[in-house]
């Protein structure tokens, strides 16, 4: 974690890195997904970026790192080092309100606020269909097109949709 | 790969790697598309854990692809062949319940494993939930599904004792974990109208030594498949 307050330059670089779109959910930026932990100028022309994975095995992390490096290079940073940090673990609560709105507009039901990690995973609470808004939806599979999503079906409009499941 | 030190990261990393590979074998064979995707996603989570844990122990690729069978220290449960779908679910139930309890404990400690455990335990909760839901559905389903689920549980029972054998240099309350595991398992199996197997949780020769590098016969064939590409084409990338 960044221990001292960021300088104006670091804040500008953080905003640049944060504007990179997620490789699998391009409607979201990395800042909206909440995976960017900090940007630090370690010496002139040398920047360290801290990035946290959504899921331990998320293959998108390598594309994210490459995209961040490219954007910062294009903006005049000579050396960029992207470090993956695990602690504290990412949670879907880190997705910003704007990120949630964009997910729903994209057809993916956003995650609900999380409970404790232990105990049964709360799948029975109402999840709203991103197409018609109905809360009458059922779970088809706990795992969908990516590890972070579950597959559901709306019983009102009969459309299947992805739900960004709580983590 | 001589002078290999059997660290906790290596032991838990091997569990994740080998189970990930076994689950990956379902790709193209699962009973329905949703399960194909679910098993592959669980395998991916486990592969992510394996990469981080093996990197704590050394070079992840060398450790995964260049070790011999006797140098792997995963528990024997995870190397067991997939069998039918119920058999795989039984293996998932036994293992995910154990892994969630262990990671939950490690997440609060100060060891080098704590960050990974805190991260992975949330994913493992989904793996455990997936296995429990299928156990209920198969156990309390048709006569055929009930029979197969019970058969899977019975067949793998003798590999469950090893889960709670102390791991060198890993500080965990093994007996407490075992009691909690048994309690939770019993609750699920009773709801599913299934019976907790009654036989020994260790076999004389067949179980209890994976952590020391002794493995069951199917493991060698699995390793041959897992390693042959890297060994035939060292350094291959695509």
Short mmCIF file of C-alpha atoms in Angstrom, two decimals:
data_model
loop_
_atom_site.label_atom_id
_atom_site.label_comp_id
_atom_site.label_asym_id
_atom_site.label_seq_id
_atom_site.Cartn_x
_atom_site.Cartn_y
_atom_site.Cartn_z
CA UNK A 1 0.00 0.00 0.00
CA UNK A 2 1.07 3.57 -0.54
CA UNK A 3 2.13 4.88 2.82
CA UNK A 4 2.57 8.59 2.14
CA UNK A 5 0.07 10.96 0.55
CA UNK A 6 0.31 10.95 -3.25
CA UNK A 7 1.88 13.94 -4.98
CA UNK A 8 -0.06 15.81 -7.70
CA UNK A 9 1.98 13.98 -10.33
CA UNK A 10 1.19 10.61 -8.75
CA UNK A 11 -2.49 11.52 -8.66
CA UNK A 12 -2.38 12.39 -12.34
CA UNK A 13 -0.69 9.07 -13.16
CA UNK A 14 -3.19 7.21 -10.98
CA UNK A 15 -6.04 8.81 -12.93
CA UNK A 16 -4.37 7.79 -16.21
CA UNK A 17 -3.87 4.19 -15.07
CA UNK A 18 -7.40 4.16 -13.66
CA UNK A 19 -8.88 5.20 -17.00
CA UNK A 20 -7.70 1.94 -18.62
CA UNK A 21 -10.73 -0.22 -19.56
CA UNK A 22 -11.08 -3.68 -18.07
CA UNK A 23 -10.05 -6.18 -20.77
CA UNK A 24 -13.06 -8.46 -20.18
CA UNK A 25 -15.66 -5.85 -19.20
CA UNK A 26 -14.62 -2.89 -21.36
CA UNK A 27 -17.54 -0.75 -20.10
CA UNK A 28 -15.72 -0.51 -16.76
CA UNK A 29 -12.45 1.24 -16.07
CA UNK A 30 -9.93 -0.23 -13.67
CA UNK A 31 -10.73 2.62 -11.25
CA UNK A 32 -14.43 1.76 -11.35
CA UNK A 33 -13.64 -1.92 -10.83
CA UNK A 34 -11.59 -0.93 -7.78
CA UNK A 35 -8.50 -3.01 -8.60
CA UNK A 36 -5.98 -0.17 -8.66
CA UNK A 37 -4.31 0.22 -5.27
CA UNK A 38 -1.86 3.04 -5.91
CA UNK A 39 0.77 4.65 -8.12
CA UNK A 40 4.10 5.71 -6.69
CA UNK A 41 6.99 7.59 -8.24
CA UNK A 42 10.02 5.63 -6.97
CA UNK A 43 12.61 7.76 -8.80
CA UNK A 44 12.42 10.28 -11.67
CA UNK A 45 10.90 8.55 -14.68
CA UNK A 46 10.20 5.36 -12.73
CA UNK A 47 6.75 4.42 -11.47
CA UNK A 48 5.43 1.50 -9.46
CA UNK A 49 1.76 0.60 -9.88
CA UNK A 50 -0.05 -1.64 -7.39
CA UNK A 51 -2.81 -3.77 -8.82
CA UNK A 52 -4.97 -6.40 -7.09
CA UNK A 53 -6.69 -9.30 -8.87
CA UNK A 54 -10.45 -9.77 -8.65
CA UNK A 55 -10.08 -13.57 -8.47
CA UNK A 56 -6.82 -15.37 -7.61
CA UNK A 57 -6.68 -17.01 -11.01
CA UNK A 58 -8.05 -14.10 -13.05
CA UNK A 59 -6.18 -14.27 -16.38
CA UNK A 60 -7.12 -10.64 -17.18
CA UNK A 61 -4.50 -9.34 -14.74
CA UNK A 62 -1.73 -9.75 -17.32
CA UNK A 63 -3.65 -7.77 -19.95
CA UNK A 64 -4.41 -5.10 -17.33
CA UNK A 65 -0.71 -4.79 -16.46
CA UNK A 66 0.29 -4.48 -20.12
CA UNK A 67 -2.41 -1.85 -20.77
CA UNK A 68 -1.34 0.22 -17.74
CA UNK A 69 2.29 0.07 -18.85
CA UNK A 70 1.36 1.22 -22.34
CA UNK A 71 -0.77 4.15 -21.16
CA UNK A 72 1.90 5.39 -18.77
CA UNK A 73 4.65 4.98 -21.38
CA UNK A 74 2.54 6.97 -23.84
CA UNK A 75 2.33 9.72 -21.22
CA UNK A 76 6.05 10.01 -20.79
CA UNK A 77 6.89 7.59 -17.97
CA UNK A 78 10.05 5.76 -18.97
CA UNK A 79 9.87 2.82 -16.58
CA UNK A 80 6.67 1.25 -15.30
CA UNK A 81 6.56 -1.67 -12.91
CA UNK A 82 3.14 -3.17 -12.18
CA UNK A 83 3.13 -5.19 -8.96
CA UNK A 84 0.30 -7.54 -7.98
CA UNK A 85 -0.79 -7.23 -4.36
CA UNK A 86 -3.18 -9.61 -2.60
CA UNK A 87 -3.75 -7.91 0.71
CA UNK A 88 -6.29 -6.69 1.61
CA UNK A 89 -8.26 -8.98 -0.72
CA UNK A 90 -10.41 -7.35 -3.39
CA UNK A 91 -14.14 -7.41 -2.77
CA UNK A 92 -17.07 -6.52 -5.02
CA UNK A 93 -17.74 -3.70 -2.54
CA UNK A 94 -14.75 -1.97 -4.20
CA UNK A 95 -16.77 -1.46 -7.42
CA UNK A 96 -17.81 2.19 -7.50
CA UNK A 97 -21.47 3.32 -7.77
CA UNK A 98 -20.74 4.53 -11.31
CA UNK A 99 -19.24 1.11 -12.08
CA UNK A 100 -22.41 -0.60 -10.84
CA UNK A 101 -24.59 1.64 -12.96
CA UNK A 102 -22.48 0.85 -16.06
CA UNK A 103 -22.63 -2.89 -15.37
CA UNK A 104 -26.43 -2.82 -15.22
CA UNK A 105 -26.60 -0.72 -18.41
CA UNK A 106 -24.31 -3.31 -20.07
CA UNK A 107 -26.72 -6.12 -19.15
CA UNK A 108 -24.88 -7.49 -16.11
CA UNK A 109 -26.67 -7.42 -12.75
CA UNK A 110 -24.29 -5.66 -10.32
CA UNK A 111 -23.18 -7.34 -7.08
CA UNK A 112 -25.08 -6.78 -3.86
CA UNK A 113 -23.26 -5.62 -0.72
CA UNK A 114 -21.30 -8.55 0.73
CA UNK A 115 -21.85 -10.37 3.98
CA UNK A 116 -19.24 -12.31 5.94
CA UNK A 117 -17.15 -14.76 3.88
CA UNK A 118 -18.15 -17.68 6.06
CA UNK A 119 -21.54 -19.38 6.04
CA UNK A 120 -23.80 -20.07 3.09
CA UNK A 121 -23.40 -17.87 0.04
CA UNK A 122 -26.58 -15.75 -0.10
CA UNK A 123 -28.00 -16.60 -3.50
CA UNK A 124 -31.68 -16.43 -2.58
CA UNK A 125 -32.02 -12.64 -2.17
CA UNK A 126 -33.63 -10.80 -5.06
CA UNK A 127 -31.38 -9.95 -7.99
CA UNK A 128 -32.91 -7.59 -10.52
CA UNK A 129 -33.01 -8.46 -14.22
CA UNK A 130 -30.86 -5.86 -16.02
CA UNK A 131 -33.15 -6.05 -19.08
CA UNK A 132 -36.68 -5.57 -17.69
CA UNK A 133 -36.07 -4.76 -14.02
CA UNK A 134 -38.04 -7.71 -12.64
CA UNK A 135 -36.84 -9.23 -9.37
CA UNK A 136 -38.31 -12.60 -10.35
CA UNK A 137 -35.04 -14.22 -11.45
CA UNK A 138 -33.57 -17.67 -10.86
CA UNK A 139 -30.05 -19.02 -10.64
CA UNK A 140 -29.00 -21.27 -13.53
CA UNK A 141 -25.35 -21.74 -12.56
CA UNK A 142 -23.05 -20.36 -9.88
CA UNK A 143 -20.29 -19.97 -12.47
CA UNK A 144 -20.72 -18.26 -15.80
CA UNK A 145 -18.60 -16.84 -18.64
CA UNK A 146 -15.93 -15.77 -16.13
CA UNK A 147 -15.20 -16.77 -12.53
CA UNK A 148 -16.64 -13.49 -11.24
CA UNK A 149 -20.13 -14.03 -12.69
CA UNK A 150 -23.11 -16.31 -12.11
CA UNK A 151 -25.67 -17.19 -14.80
CA UNK A 152 -29.31 -16.32 -14.11
CA UNK A 153 -32.61 -16.22 -15.99
CA UNK A 154 -35.39 -13.66 -15.70
CA UNK A 155 -38.77 -15.35 -15.18
CA UNK A 156 -40.60 -12.23 -16.45
CA UNK A 157 -38.89 -11.50 -19.77
CA UNK A 158 -37.30 -15.00 -20.02
CA UNK A 159 -33.89 -13.56 -20.92
CA UNK A 160 -30.75 -15.11 -19.44
CA UNK A 161 -28.24 -12.68 -17.92
CA UNK A 162 -24.97 -12.59 -16.03
CA UNK A 163 -24.81 -11.52 -12.40
CA UNK A 164 -21.54 -10.14 -11.03
CA UNK A 165 -21.55 -12.31 -7.94
CA UNK A 166 -20.59 -11.06 -4.52
CA UNK A 167 -17.05 -11.68 -3.34
CA UNK B 1 15.01 -30.39 -8.72
CA UNK B 2 17.20 -31.93 -6.04
CA UNK B 3 17.30 -30.72 -2.44
CA UNK B 4 13.63 -29.84 -2.54
CA UNK B 5 12.36 -28.41 0.73
CA UNK B 6 8.83 -29.46 1.60
CA UNK B 7 7.40 -26.16 2.77
CA UNK B 8 3.75 -25.51 3.63
CA UNK B 9 3.46 -23.34 0.49
CA UNK B 10 4.60 -26.29 -1.61
CA UNK B 11 2.19 -28.73 0.06
CA UNK B 12 -0.85 -26.48 -0.31
CA UNK B 13 0.28 -25.35 -3.77
CA UNK B 14 0.49 -28.97 -4.92
CA UNK B 15 -3.03 -29.66 -3.59
CA UNK B 16 -4.37 -26.75 -5.65
CA UNK B 17 -2.35 -27.58 -8.78
CA UNK B 18 -3.28 -31.25 -8.91
CA UNK B 19 -6.98 -30.74 -8.18
CA UNK B 20 -7.05 -27.98 -10.78
CA UNK B 21 -5.66 -30.39 -13.37
CA UNK B 22 -8.13 -33.11 -12.46
CA UNK B 23 -11.07 -30.69 -12.74
CA UNK B 24 -9.71 -29.48 -16.08
CA UNK B 25 -10.07 -33.04 -17.38
CA UNK B 26 -13.84 -32.51 -17.30
CA UNK B 27 -13.61 -29.95 -20.12
CA UNK B 28 -15.59 -31.43 -22.99
CA UNK B 29 -17.06 -34.20 -20.82
CA UNK B 30 -19.31 -32.56 -18.22
CA UNK B 31 -22.98 -33.61 -18.11
CA UNK B 32 -24.30 -30.14 -18.99
CA UNK B 33 -22.75 -26.96 -20.36
CA UNK B 34 -23.24 -25.03 -17.11
CA UNK B 35 -21.25 -27.66 -15.21
CA UNK B 36 -18.54 -27.61 -17.84
CA UNK B 37 -18.17 -23.91 -17.15
CA UNK B 38 -18.47 -24.27 -13.36
CA UNK B 39 -15.81 -26.97 -13.07
CA UNK B 40 -13.46 -25.02 -15.35
CA UNK B 41 -13.96 -21.87 -13.25
CA UNK B 42 -13.22 -23.75 -10.03
CA UNK B 43 -10.13 -25.20 -11.71
CA UNK B 44 -9.06 -21.69 -12.68
CA UNK B 45 -9.40 -20.44 -9.08
CA UNK B 46 -7.27 -23.37 -7.91
CA UNK B 47 -4.68 -22.72 -10.60
CA UNK B 48 -4.44 -19.11 -9.41
CA UNK B 49 -3.83 -20.33 -5.86
CA UNK B 50 -1.24 -22.82 -7.12
CA UNK B 51 0.70 -20.17 -9.02
CA UNK B 52 0.96 -17.90 -5.99
CA UNK B 53 1.80 -20.72 -3.56
CA UNK B 54 4.37 -22.39 -5.81
CA UNK B 55 5.98 -19.00 -6.47
CA UNK B 56 6.52 -18.72 -2.72
CA UNK B 57 8.32 -22.08 -2.86
CA UNK B 58 10.41 -21.50 -6.00
CA UNK B 59 9.95 -21.21 -9.77
CA UNK B 60 6.31 -22.09 -10.50
CA UNK B 61 6.95 -23.66 -13.91
CA UNK B 62 9.91 -25.76 -12.78
CA UNK B 63 7.96 -26.96 -9.77
CA UNK B 64 4.86 -27.85 -11.80
CA UNK B 65 6.49 -29.37 -14.86
CA UNK B 66 9.92 -30.68 -13.90
CA UNK B 67 9.39 -32.55 -10.65
CA UNK B 68 9.10 -36.31 -10.43
CA UNK B 69 6.14 -38.02 -8.83
CA UNK B 70 7.85 -38.59 -5.47
CA UNK B 71 8.64 -34.87 -5.18
CA UNK B 72 4.99 -33.82 -5.14
CA UNK B 73 3.49 -33.46 -1.67
CA UNK B 74 -0.22 -33.05 -2.38
CA UNK B 75 -2.69 -35.14 -0.39
CA UNK B 76 -3.77 -38.29 -2.22
CA UNK B 77 -7.41 -37.19 -2.28
CA UNK B 78 -6.84 -34.56 -4.98
CA UNK B 79 -5.01 -36.91 -7.36
CA UNK B 80 -7.85 -39.44 -7.43
CA UNK B 81 -9.37 -39.85 -10.90
CA UNK B 82 -12.62 -38.04 -11.65
CA UNK B 83 -14.83 -41.13 -11.90
CA UNK B 84 -18.44 -40.27 -12.61
CA UNK B 85 -19.88 -36.84 -11.85
CA UNK B 86 -21.01 -37.86 -8.34
CA UNK B 87 -17.50 -39.14 -7.59
CA UNK B 88 -16.05 -35.76 -8.58
CA UNK B 89 -18.64 -33.97 -6.43
CA UNK B 90 -17.72 -36.17 -3.44
CA UNK B 91 -14.05 -35.23 -3.91
CA UNK B 92 -15.04 -31.56 -4.21
CA UNK B 93 -17.16 -31.72 -1.07
CA UNK B 94 -14.42 -33.34 1.04
CA UNK B 95 -11.71 -31.02 -0.24
CA UNK B 96 -13.50 -27.65 -0.42
CA UNK B 97 -14.86 -28.08 3.10
CA UNK B 98 -11.32 -28.79 4.33
CA UNK B 99 -9.75 -25.98 2.33
CA UNK B 100 -12.25 -23.39 3.47
CA UNK B 101 -11.68 -24.29 7.14
CA UNK B 102 -7.89 -24.31 6.77
CA UNK B 103 -7.70 -21.06 4.78
CA UNK B 104 -10.09 -19.41 7.19
CA UNK B 105 -7.63 -20.23 9.95
CA UNK B 106 -4.52 -19.23 7.97
CA UNK B 107 -6.08 -15.93 6.85
CA UNK B 108 -6.04 -14.58 10.40
CA UNK B 109 -2.45 -15.64 11.15
CA UNK B 110 0.72 -13.74 10.34
CA UNK B 111 2.40 -16.33 8.10
CA UNK B 112 3.48 -15.73 4.51
CA UNK B 113 0.40 -17.71 3.48
CA UNK B 114 -2.05 -15.27 5.12
CA UNK B 115 -2.62 -12.89 2.14
CA UNK B 116 -3.33 -15.79 -0.24
CA UNK B 117 -5.52 -17.57 2.30
CA UNK B 118 -7.57 -14.41 2.95
CA UNK B 119 -8.07 -13.97 -0.77
CA UNK B 120 -8.77 -17.59 -1.67
CA UNK B 121 -11.11 -18.41 1.21
CA UNK B 122 -13.83 -16.28 -0.38
CA UNK B 123 -13.54 -18.22 -3.63
CA UNK B 124 -13.43 -21.51 -1.76
CA UNK B 125 -16.78 -20.61 -0.16
CA UNK B 126 -18.28 -20.76 -3.66
CA UNK B 127 -16.57 -24.09 -4.40
CA UNK B 128 -17.96 -25.53 -1.17
CA UNK B 129 -21.42 -24.18 -1.91
CA UNK B 130 -21.30 -25.68 -5.41
CA UNK B 131 -20.34 -29.10 -4.01
CA UNK B 132 -22.98 -28.94 -1.27
CA UNK B 133 -25.79 -28.01 -3.65
CA UNK B 134 -24.90 -30.92 -5.93
CA UNK B 135 -24.59 -33.30 -3.00
CA UNK B 136 -28.13 -32.36 -1.92
CA UNK B 137 -29.49 -32.68 -5.43
CA UNK B 138 -27.87 -36.03 -6.16
CA UNK B 139 -28.37 -37.52 -2.69
CA UNK B 140 -32.01 -36.49 -2.46
CA UNK B 141 -32.67 -37.11 -6.16
CA UNK B 142 -33.41 -40.39 -7.92
CA UNK B 143 -32.44 -43.85 -6.67
CA UNK B 144 -29.71 -43.88 -9.28
CA UNK B 145 -28.23 -40.49 -8.32
CA UNK B 146 -28.46 -41.35 -4.62
CA UNK B 147 -26.63 -44.64 -5.17
CA UNK B 148 -23.90 -42.99 -7.19
CA UNK B 149 -23.40 -40.14 -4.71
CA UNK B 150 -23.11 -42.56 -1.80
CA UNK B 151 -20.71 -44.73 -3.81
CA UNK B 152 -18.47 -41.72 -4.47
CA UNK B 153 -18.45 -40.70 -0.81
CA UNK B 154 -17.65 -44.25 0.29
CA UNK B 155 -14.89 -44.75 -2.28
CA UNK B 156 -13.00 -41.57 -1.32
CA UNK B 157 -13.52 -41.78 2.44
CA UNK B 158 -10.21 -43.53 3.07
CA UNK B 159 -8.37 -40.49 1.65
CA UNK B 160 -9.94 -38.00 4.07
CA UNK B 161 -7.81 -38.81 7.13
CA UNK B 162 -4.73 -37.39 5.47
CA UNK B 163 -6.31 -33.95 5.22
CA UNK B 164 -5.81 -33.47 8.95
CA UNK B 165 -2.32 -34.92 9.31
CA UNK B 166 -0.05 -32.11 10.54
CA UNK B 167 1.99 -30.44 7.79
CA UNK B 168 5.62 -29.67 8.70
CA UNK B 169 6.08 -26.03 9.75
CA UNK B 170 2.38 -25.23 9.31
CA UNK B 171 0.76 -24.08 12.51
CA UNK B 172 -2.90 -25.13 12.51
CA UNK B 173 -5.28 -26.67 15.08
CA UNK B 174 -5.62 -29.93 13.14
CA UNK B 175 -7.91 -31.71 15.59
CA UNK B 176 -10.28 -28.72 15.79
CA UNK B 177 -10.34 -28.48 12.00
CA UNK B 178 -11.10 -32.18 11.78
CA UNK B 179 -13.98 -31.95 14.27
CA UNK B 180 -15.45 -28.94 12.49
CA UNK B 181 -15.09 -30.65 9.11
CA UNK B 182 -16.86 -33.77 10.41
CA UNK B 183 -19.71 -31.72 11.91
CA UNK B 184 -20.32 -29.73 8.73
CA UNK B 185 -20.03 -32.78 6.51
CA UNK B 186 -22.50 -34.71 8.67
CA UNK B 187 -25.03 -31.86 8.44
CA UNK B 188 -24.85 -31.77 4.64
CA UNK B 189 -25.00 -35.54 4.20
CA UNK B 190 -27.97 -35.89 6.54
CA UNK B 191 -29.88 -33.21 4.63
CA UNK B 192 -29.03 -35.06 1.42
CA UNK B 193 -30.40 -38.34 2.90
CA UNK B 194 -26.90 -39.80 2.59
CA UNK B 195 -24.82 -41.68 5.16
CA UNK B 196 -21.47 -40.58 6.56
CA UNK B 197 -19.11 -43.43 5.59
CA UNK B 198 -18.09 -45.53 8.57
CA UNK B 199 -14.85 -47.17 7.42
CA UNK B 200 -11.30 -46.12 8.33
CA UNK B 201 -10.14 -42.73 7.06
CA UNK B 202 -6.75 -44.21 6.22
CA UNK B 203 -5.86 -47.29 4.20
CA UNK B 204 -2.87 -49.44 5.14
CA UNK B 205 -0.90 -48.63 1.99
CA UNK B 206 -3.20 -46.57 -0.11
CA UNK B 207 -3.59 -43.40 1.92
CA UNK B 208 -1.86 -41.14 4.35
CA UNK B 209 1.44 -40.42 2.69
CA UNK B 210 0.90 -37.96 -0.14
CA UNK B 211 2.51 -35.20 1.91
CA UNK B 212 5.65 -37.40 2.14
CA UNK B 213 5.72 -37.96 -1.61
CA UNK B 214 4.01 -41.35 -1.74
CA UNK B 215 1.21 -41.37 -4.29
CA UNK B 216 -1.42 -43.66 -5.70
CA UNK B 217 -1.06 -45.45 -9.00
CA UNK B 218 -3.19 -43.11 -11.18
CA UNK B 219 -1.05 -40.08 -10.23
CA UNK B 220 1.89 -41.03 -12.47
CA UNK B 221 -0.33 -41.18 -15.55
CA UNK B 222 -1.86 -37.82 -14.69
CA UNK B 223 1.59 -36.24 -14.30
CA UNK B 224 2.75 -37.69 -17.60
CA UNK B 225 -0.12 -35.94 -19.35
CA UNK B 226 0.31 -32.71 -17.39
CA UNK B 227 4.07 -32.47 -17.95
CA UNK B 228 4.70 -33.96 -21.37
CA UNK B 229 4.31 -30.76 -23.40
CA UNK B 230 6.71 -28.74 -21.27
CA UNK B 231 9.22 -31.59 -21.14
CA UNK B 232 9.01 -32.28 -24.88
CA UNK B 233 9.29 -28.60 -25.80
CA UNK B 234 11.25 -26.87 -23.02
CA UNK B 235 10.40 -23.18 -22.74
CA UNK B 236 7.54 -23.39 -25.26
CA UNK B 237 5.23 -20.35 -25.28
CA UNK B 238 2.27 -19.33 -27.37
#
